[in-house]
XYZ file of C-alpha atoms in Angstrom:
678
model
C -63.110 -40.889 -57.915
C -64.101 -39.938 -61.460
C -62.079 -36.740 -61.615
C -58.982 -38.222 -59.968
C -59.058 -41.057 -62.516
C -59.547 -38.620 -65.397
C -56.689 -36.439 -64.142
C -54.294 -39.359 -63.868
C -55.099 -40.839 -67.276
C -54.934 -37.406 -68.938
C -51.479 -36.907 -67.422
C -50.461 -40.350 -68.704
C -51.358 -39.258 -72.244
C -49.409 -36.012 -71.906
C -46.399 -37.849 -70.489
C -46.255 -40.083 -73.565
C -46.306 -36.999 -75.791
C -43.547 -35.241 -73.811
C -41.542 -38.230 -72.569
C -38.442 -37.448 -74.589
C -38.640 -33.650 -74.394
C -35.714 -31.910 -72.712
C -36.540 -29.696 -69.735
C -34.549 -27.775 -67.135
C -37.662 -27.658 -64.974
C -36.725 -27.011 -61.334
C -38.660 -28.129 -58.289
C -37.701 -28.203 -54.592
C -36.016 -31.445 -53.615
C -38.573 -31.622 -50.773
C -41.308 -32.395 -53.326
C -39.513 -35.578 -54.377
C -41.127 -37.680 -51.647
C -40.994 -41.021 -53.484
C -37.434 -41.043 -54.787
C -37.930 -40.080 -58.442
C -34.712 -41.382 -60.039
C -34.375 -39.468 -63.314
C -33.282 -36.123 -61.867
C -30.323 -33.791 -61.676
C -29.462 -32.459 -58.227
C -28.680 -28.764 -57.805
C -26.750 -27.084 -55.004
C -29.821 -24.924 -54.329
C -31.714 -27.917 -52.845
C -33.643 -28.204 -56.097
C -33.760 -30.907 -58.736
C -34.205 -30.672 -62.502
C -36.826 -33.021 -63.961
C -39.074 -33.659 -66.907
C -42.276 -32.305 -65.309
C -44.610 -34.756 -67.049
C -42.602 -37.776 -65.976
C -42.034 -36.479 -62.446
C -45.677 -35.590 -61.693
C -46.931 -38.858 -63.190
C -44.414 -40.837 -61.122
C -45.406 -39.002 -57.919
C -49.167 -39.139 -58.530
C -48.887 -42.878 -59.204
C -47.681 -43.309 -55.617
C -50.261 -40.919 -54.158
C -53.346 -41.985 -56.100
C -52.799 -45.576 -57.198
C -52.605 -48.863 -55.327
C -50.192 -51.720 -56.078
C -52.517 -53.075 -58.787
C -52.508 -49.712 -60.610
C -56.083 -48.880 -59.622
C -57.271 -45.648 -57.998
C -57.166 -46.037 -54.236
C -60.449 -46.222 -52.377
C -61.443 -43.336 -50.130
C -60.773 -43.656 -46.426
C -64.260 -43.662 -44.873
C -65.162 -40.779 -42.607
C -66.956 -41.220 -39.301
C -70.286 -42.946 -38.715
C -73.202 -41.046 -40.232
C -75.056 -41.457 -36.928
C -72.550 -39.243 -35.096
C -73.760 -35.870 -33.875
C -73.448 -32.933 -36.249
C -70.143 -31.101 -36.156
C -68.532 -33.722 -33.915
C -65.866 -34.477 -36.533
C -64.697 -30.873 -36.352
C -63.657 -31.334 -32.711
C -61.247 -34.057 -33.842
C -59.883 -32.218 -36.846
C -56.440 -30.760 -37.383
C -56.568 -28.039 -40.033
C -54.057 -26.761 -42.565
C -54.870 -23.405 -44.146
C -54.100 -23.723 -47.879
C -53.867 -20.961 -50.481
C -53.643 -22.974 -53.712
C -52.091 -20.170 -55.751
C -49.133 -19.879 -53.362
C -48.830 -23.307 -51.735
C -47.010 -24.907 -54.692
C -45.781 -21.824 -56.515
C -42.187 -22.168 -57.696
C -39.833 -20.518 -60.157
C -39.641 -23.647 -62.312
C -37.836 -21.984 -65.240
C -35.545 -19.956 -62.921
C -36.214 -16.550 -64.460
C -36.927 -14.790 -61.125
C -40.654 -14.502 -61.838
C -43.810 -16.528 -61.180
C -45.963 -16.281 -64.316
C -48.888 -18.535 -65.155
C -47.238 -19.110 -68.549
C -43.507 -19.672 -68.065
C -40.677 -20.529 -70.470
C -42.105 -24.037 -70.973
C -45.698 -22.749 -71.250
C -46.360 -24.303 -67.870
C -47.427 -22.570 -64.674
C -45.135 -21.226 -61.973
C -48.246 -20.514 -59.894
C -49.549 -23.045 -57.463
C -52.167 -25.274 -59.102
C -54.656 -27.930 -58.038
C -52.533 -30.617 -59.678
C -49.383 -29.612 -57.811
C -51.355 -29.258 -54.558
C -52.073 -32.996 -54.656
C -48.328 -33.471 -54.075
C -48.732 -31.896 -50.632
C -51.299 -34.434 -49.401
C -48.821 -37.067 -48.075
C -46.737 -34.273 -46.559
C -49.772 -32.868 -44.721
C -50.910 -36.322 -43.627
C -47.499 -36.807 -42.064
C -48.085 -33.689 -39.944
C -51.375 -35.108 -38.667
C -53.535 -32.909 -40.889
C -57.007 -34.336 -41.556
C -58.747 -31.162 -42.778
C -57.752 -28.523 -45.329
C -59.156 -24.995 -45.222
C -58.993 -23.908 -48.856
C -58.814 -20.147 -49.195
C -60.704 -18.464 -52.016
C -60.024 -20.527 -55.164
C -62.279 -18.188 -57.140
C -61.357 -15.745 -59.874
C -60.302 -12.318 -58.588
C -60.770 -8.979 -60.265
C -57.860 -6.574 -59.984
C -58.495 -2.948 -60.792
C -56.563 -0.413 -58.745
C -54.274 -2.011 -56.158
C -50.470 -1.856 -56.532
C -50.214 -5.591 -55.798
C -50.198 -8.452 -58.288
C -53.621 -9.607 -57.117
C -56.661 -8.117 -55.480
C -57.452 -9.047 -51.878
C -58.688 -12.628 -51.652
C -62.247 -11.468 -50.857
C -62.528 -9.529 -54.134
C -63.898 -12.422 -56.179
C -65.734 -11.948 -59.455
C -68.131 -14.807 -58.807
C -68.603 -17.305 -56.006
C -68.731 -20.204 -58.467
C -66.061 -19.299 -61.059
C -62.831 -21.133 -60.234
C -59.685 -19.092 -60.894
C -58.201 -20.061 -64.259
C -54.676 -19.378 -62.976
C -55.059 -22.453 -60.748
C -55.435 -24.622 -63.855
C -52.336 -26.670 -64.596
C -51.316 -26.674 -68.295
C -49.706 -30.083 -67.727
C -53.217 -31.505 -68.137
C -54.981 -29.366 -70.775
C -57.658 -32.019 -71.247
C -59.270 -31.124 -67.894
C -60.617 -27.641 -67.217
C -59.967 -25.805 -63.959
C -63.198 -26.945 -62.295
C -62.410 -30.573 -63.113
C -58.883 -30.179 -61.693
C -60.349 -28.587 -58.557
C -62.729 -31.525 -58.150
C -59.821 -33.945 -58.619
C -57.912 -32.229 -55.820
C -60.895 -32.437 -53.443
C -61.437 -36.102 -54.378
C -57.745 -36.827 -53.741
C -58.049 -35.241 -50.291
C -61.079 -37.414 -49.509
C -59.199 -40.444 -50.801
C -56.627 -39.892 -48.043
C -59.157 -39.174 -45.297
C -58.728 -35.390 -45.462
C -61.854 -33.246 -45.361
C -62.009 -29.909 -47.177
C -63.406 -26.655 -45.784
C -63.993 -23.758 -48.161
C -63.563 -20.098 -47.311
C -66.705 -18.164 -48.284
C -67.048 -14.384 -47.957
C -70.511 -13.495 -49.274
C -70.482 -9.998 -47.785
C -67.646 -8.648 -49.919
C -66.715 -9.129 -53.566
C -65.037 -7.371 -56.469
C -66.553 -4.193 -57.858
C -65.987 -5.653 -61.318
C -67.993 -8.809 -60.627
C -70.288 -10.998 -62.728
C -73.525 -10.069 -60.952
C -74.072 -6.324 -61.488
C -75.214 -6.630 -65.111
C -78.266 -8.802 -64.362
C -78.806 -7.479 -60.852
C -77.570 -3.879 -60.560
C -79.973 -3.409 -57.625
C -77.739 -5.668 -55.497
C -75.098 -2.889 -55.313
C -74.552 0.730 -54.280
C -74.005 3.134 -57.162
C -72.379 6.551 -57.127
C -71.345 9.305 -59.502
C -68.213 8.185 -61.296
C -66.792 11.722 -61.432
C -66.716 11.871 -57.612
C -64.398 8.882 -57.169
C -61.441 11.227 -56.717
C -63.166 12.786 -53.689
C -64.569 9.526 -52.333
C -63.490 8.530 -48.834
C -64.942 7.110 -45.645
C -66.996 9.963 -44.145
C -65.570 11.554 -41.005
C -67.331 12.808 -37.871
C -65.223 15.024 -35.595
C -67.722 14.619 -32.753
C -66.782 10.941 -32.395
C -63.450 9.343 -31.374
C -61.162 7.396 -33.692
C -62.173 3.852 -34.694
C -65.755 4.118 -33.427
C -67.961 1.106 -34.161
C -71.181 2.449 -35.795
C -73.514 1.385 -32.996
C -76.939 2.997 -32.880
C -75.992 5.454 -30.129
C -73.260 6.979 -32.348
C -75.458 7.563 -35.398
C -77.157 10.739 -34.179
C -73.840 12.614 -34.052
C -72.576 10.839 -37.149
C -75.429 11.938 -39.424
C -74.998 15.554 -38.298
C -71.496 15.626 -39.786
C -71.099 17.814 -42.861
C -68.800 15.196 -44.353
C -71.594 12.607 -44.066
C -74.046 14.941 -45.799
C -71.567 15.509 -48.644
C -71.004 11.757 -48.880
C -74.728 11.031 -49.242
C -74.868 13.325 -52.271
C -72.456 11.073 -54.198
C -74.950 8.216 -54.586
C -77.363 7.443 -57.393
C -80.055 4.846 -57.985
C -79.061 1.602 -59.699
C -79.186 1.512 -63.519
C -81.342 -0.919 -65.438
C -79.965 -4.401 -66.218
C -77.496 -4.248 -69.082
C -74.947 -6.255 -71.076
C -72.344 -3.490 -70.730
C -69.293 -3.997 -68.551
C -68.506 -1.632 -65.694
C -66.088 0.483 -67.731
C -68.770 1.064 -70.392
C -71.359 1.949 -67.740
C -68.959 4.454 -66.199
C -68.331 6.062 -69.595
C -71.926 6.133 -70.787
C -73.938 6.727 -67.613
C -71.237 8.343 -65.429
C -71.965 6.068 -62.484
C -69.998 3.235 -60.921
C -70.224 0.712 -58.098
C -69.147 2.315 -54.827
C -65.842 1.038 -53.413
C -65.737 -0.369 -49.895
C -64.038 1.206 -46.899
C -63.576 0.441 -43.193
C -66.724 -0.151 -41.143
C -65.300 1.930 -38.288
C -65.935 5.668 -38.066
C -62.791 7.838 -38.204
C -60.564 4.864 -39.008
C -58.519 7.030 -41.415
C -57.773 4.084 -43.693
C -57.704 4.209 -47.511
C -60.702 2.926 -49.441
C -60.620 -0.515 -51.033
C -60.816 0.387 -54.712
C -61.111 -3.271 -55.766
C -63.883 -4.335 -53.402
C -67.491 -3.549 -52.636
C -70.330 -4.988 -50.563
C -73.793 -6.265 -51.366
C -76.898 -4.238 -50.620
C -78.974 -6.854 -48.775
C -82.179 -4.836 -48.234
C -84.433 -2.727 -50.397
C -85.135 -0.232 -47.612
C -82.971 1.868 -45.277
C -82.271 0.462 -41.858
C -84.510 1.551 -38.995
C -81.735 3.138 -36.929
C -81.196 6.088 -39.279
C -81.950 9.240 -37.235
C -85.205 10.957 -38.109
C -84.925 13.601 -40.875
C -81.245 12.685 -41.414
C -81.644 11.757 -45.086
C -82.400 14.151 -47.941
C -85.563 13.694 -49.965
C -85.357 10.882 -52.542
C -82.040 9.704 -51.087
C -80.452 6.951 -53.176
C -79.193 3.756 -51.476
C -75.844 4.664 -49.964
C -72.749 2.895 -48.660
C -71.601 4.177 -45.284
C -70.132 2.784 -42.066
C -73.552 1.959 -40.641
C -74.921 0.376 -43.825
C -71.770 -1.767 -44.109
C -72.633 -3.296 -40.726
C -75.761 -5.225 -41.633
C -75.309 -7.312 -38.502
C -75.992 -4.146 -36.458
C -78.387 -2.353 -38.783
C -80.590 -4.673 -40.875
C -83.427 -3.421 -43.016
C -86.921 -4.842 -43.052
C -87.335 -5.825 -46.706
C -84.729 -8.318 -47.906
C -83.509 -8.329 -51.502
C -84.838 -11.849 -51.854
C -83.193 -12.635 -55.192
C -79.759 -11.911 -53.665
C -80.394 -14.018 -50.570
C -81.621 -16.888 -52.732
C -78.478 -16.713 -54.861
C -76.223 -17.012 -51.797
C -78.228 -19.962 -50.455
C -77.950 -21.653 -53.854
C -74.193 -21.029 -53.748
C -73.941 -23.038 -50.521
C -75.827 -25.863 -52.234
C -73.432 -25.668 -55.210
C -70.453 -26.027 -52.876
C -72.033 -29.148 -51.380
C -73.397 -30.791 -54.514
C -70.818 -29.806 -57.143
C -67.558 -29.251 -55.271
C -68.314 -31.795 -52.562
C -66.658 -29.788 -49.773
C -67.279 -30.742 -46.151
C -67.849 -27.342 -44.610
C -67.669 -23.560 -44.896
C -65.517 -20.997 -43.147
C -67.812 -17.946 -43.287
C -65.560 -14.910 -43.476
C -66.363 -11.290 -42.521
C -69.619 -12.279 -40.862
C -70.163 -8.696 -39.670
C -71.097 -7.810 -43.257
C -74.078 -10.183 -43.190
C -77.526 -9.716 -41.612
C -78.153 -12.148 -38.789
C -81.179 -13.599 -40.572
C -79.049 -14.400 -43.607
C -76.394 -16.043 -41.418
C -79.095 -18.335 -40.028
C -80.481 -19.039 -43.503
C -77.080 -20.116 -44.786
C -76.677 -22.555 -41.893
C -80.181 -23.920 -42.397
C -79.512 -24.432 -46.108
C -76.223 -26.191 -45.366
C -77.777 -28.493 -42.766
C -80.614 -29.418 -45.119
C -78.083 -30.679 -47.659
C -75.810 -32.457 -45.161
C -76.332 -32.575 -41.403
C -72.595 -33.127 -40.888
C -71.658 -30.079 -42.983
C -69.433 -27.874 -40.792
C -70.166 -24.152 -40.426
C -67.425 -21.998 -38.891
C -67.878 -18.248 -38.364
C -65.078 -15.707 -38.471
C -65.320 -13.918 -35.124
C -62.353 -12.985 -32.956
C -64.327 -12.439 -29.741
C -64.634 -15.462 -27.475
C -67.548 -13.714 -25.744
C -69.636 -14.090 -28.908
C -69.391 -17.882 -28.929
C -72.801 -18.428 -27.312
C -74.474 -16.268 -29.957
C -72.968 -18.380 -32.754
C -74.030 -21.589 -31.047
C -77.567 -20.169 -30.920
C -77.344 -19.654 -34.697
C -76.369 -23.348 -35.061
C -72.722 -22.721 -36.054
C -70.189 -25.359 -35.030
C -67.196 -23.166 -34.228
C -65.683 -19.690 -34.530
C -62.229 -18.562 -35.615
C -61.461 -16.935 -32.257
C -58.457 -14.837 -31.294
C -55.642 -17.362 -30.867
C -53.638 -15.988 -33.797
C -53.364 -12.644 -32.018
C -53.031 -13.893 -28.418
C -50.786 -16.934 -28.337
C -47.516 -15.226 -29.262
C -47.882 -12.812 -26.337
C -46.228 -15.180 -23.886
C -44.452 -12.596 -21.712
C -47.663 -11.000 -20.472
C -49.239 -14.473 -20.053
C -51.930 -13.974 -22.691
C -51.250 -17.471 -24.041
C -51.886 -18.769 -20.520
C -55.172 -16.874 -20.356
C -56.269 -18.123 -23.771
C -55.299 -21.749 -23.133
C -57.114 -22.028 -19.824
C -60.187 -19.998 -20.845
C -60.687 -22.166 -23.914
C -61.902 -25.165 -21.944
C -65.070 -23.395 -20.797
C -65.859 -21.726 -24.111
C -69.342 -22.228 -25.546
C -68.011 -23.698 -28.808
C -64.678 -24.805 -30.308
C -62.278 -22.223 -31.718
C -59.188 -22.321 -33.895
C -55.996 -22.916 -31.924
C -53.462 -21.218 -34.193
C -50.206 -19.436 -33.491
C -50.828 -17.008 -36.368
C -53.579 -15.853 -38.705
C -53.324 -14.735 -42.328
C -53.652 -11.026 -41.437
C -51.202 -11.046 -38.510
C -47.439 -11.149 -38.122
C -45.859 -14.544 -38.633
C -44.437 -16.214 -35.547
C -41.023 -16.813 -37.092
C -40.527 -13.077 -37.564
C -40.358 -12.653 -33.765
C -37.337 -13.107 -31.513
C -36.682 -16.843 -31.090
C -39.659 -17.273 -33.400
C -38.796 -20.801 -34.503
C -38.757 -22.104 -30.938
C -42.023 -20.281 -30.239
C -43.652 -21.607 -33.409
C -42.717 -25.219 -32.634
C -43.890 -24.908 -29.027
C -47.242 -23.391 -30.045
C -47.774 -25.796 -32.966
C -47.394 -28.793 -30.666
C -49.385 -27.351 -27.737
C -52.270 -26.355 -30.010
C -52.857 -30.015 -30.754
C -53.850 -30.526 -27.099
C -55.982 -27.531 -26.087
C -59.521 -28.552 -25.079
C -62.163 -26.918 -27.272
C -59.359 -25.908 -29.619
C -59.207 -26.876 -33.294
C -55.489 -26.921 -34.171
C -54.756 -24.944 -37.325
C -51.479 -24.396 -39.148
C -51.074 -21.529 -41.584
C -49.777 -22.255 -45.069
C -45.960 -22.105 -45.073
C -45.445 -22.490 -41.326
C -43.281 -25.576 -41.907
C -41.011 -23.427 -44.097
C -40.505 -20.931 -41.226
C -42.042 -18.129 -43.259
C -41.514 -14.672 -41.752
C -43.420 -12.475 -44.201
C -47.126 -11.856 -43.358
C -49.650 -13.378 -45.753
C -51.745 -10.190 -45.872
C -50.979 -7.814 -43.038
C -54.008 -6.123 -41.516
C -54.368 -2.366 -41.915
C -53.880 -2.183 -38.168
C -50.736 -4.336 -38.191
C -47.221 -3.007 -37.666
C -45.740 -2.285 -41.100
C -42.267 -3.283 -39.941
C -43.279 -6.935 -40.430
C -43.527 -6.321 -44.185
C -39.726 -6.029 -44.158
C -39.084 -9.306 -42.349
C -37.155 -10.733 -45.315
C -33.746 -9.342 -46.351
C -33.752 -6.794 -49.176
C -31.920 -9.151 -51.532
C -34.783 -11.662 -51.331
C -37.090 -11.351 -54.364
C -40.071 -11.596 -52.001
C -39.015 -8.590 -49.912
C -42.133 -6.620 -48.831
C -44.329 -9.057 -50.786
C -47.397 -10.735 -49.267
C -48.526 -14.229 -50.215
C -52.225 -13.333 -50.550
C -51.589 -10.184 -52.612
C -48.431 -10.776 -54.619
C -46.692 -13.435 -56.682
C -45.065 -15.397 -53.892
C -43.585 -18.807 -53.071
C -42.796 -20.541 -49.793
C -39.181 -21.404 -49.100
C -39.127 -25.193 -49.475
C -35.329 -24.967 -49.657
C -34.867 -24.146 -45.973
C -32.464 -26.699 -44.430
C -34.743 -27.238 -41.388
C -37.818 -28.037 -43.462
C -38.162 -31.502 -41.917
C -38.096 -30.402 -38.259
C -41.728 -29.425 -37.670
C -43.241 -32.273 -39.754
C -41.092 -34.811 -37.855
C -42.192 -33.469 -34.479
C -45.845 -33.270 -35.484
C -45.725 -36.779 -36.933
C -44.695 -38.148 -33.563
C -46.932 -35.972 -31.423
C -50.019 -36.493 -33.595
C -49.627 -40.274 -33.369
C -49.881 -39.858 -29.601
C -52.723 -37.344 -30.013
C -54.731 -39.867 -32.025
C -54.486 -42.369 -29.154
C -56.048 -39.807 -26.794
C -58.282 -38.074 -29.334
C -61.576 -39.136 -27.738
C -60.495 -37.636 -24.420
C -59.052 -34.479 -26.024
C -62.293 -33.825 -27.923
C -64.406 -34.114 -24.758
C -64.097 -30.990 -22.688
C -64.984 -32.776 -19.439
C -62.071 -35.215 -19.942
C -59.447 -32.451 -20.027
C -57.860 -31.665 -16.651
C -55.804 -28.453 -16.278
C -52.291 -28.929 -14.910
C -51.430 -26.986 -11.756
C -48.085 -25.349 -10.984
C -46.716 -23.600 -7.909
C -47.817 -20.164 -9.121
C -50.030 -18.681 -11.868
C -46.926 -16.757 -12.925
C -44.939 -19.915 -13.625
C -44.052 -20.340 -17.290
C -45.848 -23.686 -17.492
C -49.073 -24.527 -19.325
C -50.538 -28.000 -19.385
C -53.503 -30.337 -19.649
C -54.052 -33.983 -18.791
C -56.251 -36.452 -20.678
C -57.550 -39.638 -19.060
C -58.373 -42.978 -20.666
C -59.414 -46.225 -18.996
C -55.902 -47.567 -18.431
C -53.607 -44.613 -19.046
C -53.407 -40.831 -18.915
C -51.383 -38.250 -20.806
C -50.057 -34.992 -19.386
C -48.881 -32.380 -21.912
C -46.820 -29.521 -20.481
C -44.820 -26.721 -22.097
C -42.322 -24.168 -20.872
C -43.496 -20.905 -22.441
C -40.167 -19.216 -21.672
C -38.470 -19.413 -25.074
C -35.307 -17.657 -23.881
C -34.374 -19.548 -20.735
C -34.537 -23.085 -19.389
C -37.008 -23.420 -16.501
C -37.677 -25.720 -13.592
C -41.396 -26.468 -13.211
C -42.972 -28.109 -10.202
C -45.980 -29.946 -11.626
C -48.824 -30.732 -9.233
C -50.701 -33.989 -9.762
C -53.339 -34.012 -6.999
C -56.210 -33.006 -9.309
C -55.117 -35.609 -11.885
C -54.857 -38.457 -9.342
C -58.313 -37.616 -8.016
C -59.734 -38.271 -11.502
C -57.816 -41.416 -12.445
C -59.924 -44.599 -12.658
C -56.838 -46.761 -12.063
C -53.752 -47.135 -9.879
C -50.577 -45.741 -11.425
C -47.790 -48.253 -12.019
C -45.466 -46.384 -14.404
C -44.750 -42.765 -15.327
C -42.701 -42.073 -18.442
C -41.759 -39.097 -20.566
C -42.798 -40.399 -23.995
C -42.211 -37.301 -26.130
C -40.306 -34.042 -26.018
C -39.599 -31.350 -28.580
C -36.002 -31.229 -27.272
C -35.278 -34.835 -26.318
C -35.888 -37.889 -28.576
C -35.659 -40.482 -25.801
C -38.189 -42.074 -23.439
C -37.422 -41.593 -19.714
C -38.756 -42.579 -16.355
C -40.174 -39.558 -14.517
C -39.382 -39.070 -10.808
C -41.963 -37.991 -8.213
C -41.431 -36.152 -4.959
C -42.903 -37.269 -1.642
C -46.245 -35.634 -2.573
C -46.345 -37.481 -5.920
C -45.718 -34.203 -7.770
C -43.301 -33.968 -10.713
C -40.241 -31.684 -10.453
C -39.008 -31.375 -14.041
C -36.429 -29.297 -15.882
C -37.434 -27.859 -19.265
C -35.336 -26.435 -22.058
C -36.515 -23.079 -23.396
C -39.805 -23.559 -25.236
C -39.778 -27.324 -24.603
C -42.969 -29.399 -24.651
C -43.052 -32.722 -22.755
C -45.588 -35.555 -22.829
C -45.796 -37.525 -19.570
C -47.761 -40.792 -19.653
C -49.234 -42.492 -16.588
C -49.962 -46.212 -17.022
C -52.219 -48.424 -14.928
C -51.235 -51.297 -12.697
C -52.458 -54.590 -14.172
C -53.081 -57.874 -12.421
C -51.603 -61.172 -13.589
C -54.674 -61.864 -15.719
C -54.338 -58.476 -17.476
C -57.151 -56.705 -15.587
C -56.708 -53.019 -14.724
C -56.186 -52.456 -10.993
């Protein structure tokens, strides 16, 4: 806990220096979790505090024990456990540090890194520590930290570049440094945050996107051969090449390349590219001015996608040679390495001769994440940009450093699960964030019941960062609560909550190019965040919402029950699907069996109307190792009380559900007078 200790003592010093300073520094009242007394309450559900005194007071409760010493870490599972097994028992919160604790502290309607008090309105690692008790209350035991690395903005109209456009995979973003503690640099504050998570039994996963990065990165000067270069003067004409012989949004599979390379637009595109310059100390702007070449911007990997190019981002060139699927005689003599839809997809079209220095650098980056940052796993993003051999190398490197290191691949196709298992990955992202909200055509039903037989675990999430937010839909709050609770109990599912879900956020984090643009206007026009996106713009989550406590309270109760049954939930064979009268009933459910009790979790997916569900129990009773003595409803998202549950003559359960209600029904064993299970 070296960095946590250093952070706390450095803040103590700063508090003494600023103890008597006068501040009108505003924070949400929700952040005052330990009853800080020296505050002024505002009608806006904010409080005014001296920031140094407030953060020191709060961190003392989070980090220190009663004797004033740094708390000891909660030990993780037995080292003898099988690799990746902890992931099956995890509950993940997706955290974007820059946004998670952003707030307009000086109330000037802006979120600068240097505000009126020369402090940061951005989210920081220091302020993120404040969220740890809040997340623990919701049952979170794993944080997925999205790109904390420095971004390079060049052309986009947003405040920030896309989160994949990092300058370096090891340079922590300086805007995440908190000026409250100038004694510690941003890396040290990052390490303190990760240590604080471990102190409270929370593991940390790190998002890693090695296939895409910023054009203006830190690598091209020493290794220009790692990139695709083109004539700078042609940038105005640069676009994803089009082939009229192919349909819209064609994946560049081998069978499509013959027609593709015949396109005149493709031939014109190939002429833009030039060979890489020699290593240099010049920055990209100087190279463009002196040599009239630049790093080629990225575009969609699909042919005829008709999407704008990504002027901030580019991709690595992973091979020295051209891939073997290029049609014969398709390339001009002395063709320079080129960026095109097929060469973007290295998973489909690898070369033969790897750029070994680049591959080595990425493997060393994984080791740096393990040894320096101390993270517990990687979420490998945009895996389609990586050659399969490199994917396997990264896993092998990670396992060599820590056999329990989790490796999760971004892949939305459940059908690909077996392939990722063969590559030794632990889980995939899956498609829950796009499927679960489609309750009226029963796609949530299909997802929930297919998940049990999937080859590997997947995220169980009601929304993803590039999709619409659940609360922007009709009756979205009911739907979000129902899905958030049910996702805790899907076999083979890893429950994941997106940053800001507890605040009922309606604005997408970073809407996909294929998403409906109407969701960008989910907030009213008078809101300063109107049409803003949390991953691209200066943004804060609404911690002033009056219902902020609803979801955490429900998850606190349901996760306490989940922990009792966690061994059964994490074993696919112990999860028994619940049967209803018809596949078109609005019910979804699973049962989980222990030695002396069983839990049935059922939801009514109709969020508009109350429903009567006839719950069949014959398959559950056939699996019970005990005789049932009591049946109680022990939890409901609509009812705070415990009830007896009636059975019909066939021992089935006829129950009424409020719209979107989730119920937990517990079956307890009969016990003899000496306490033995009957």
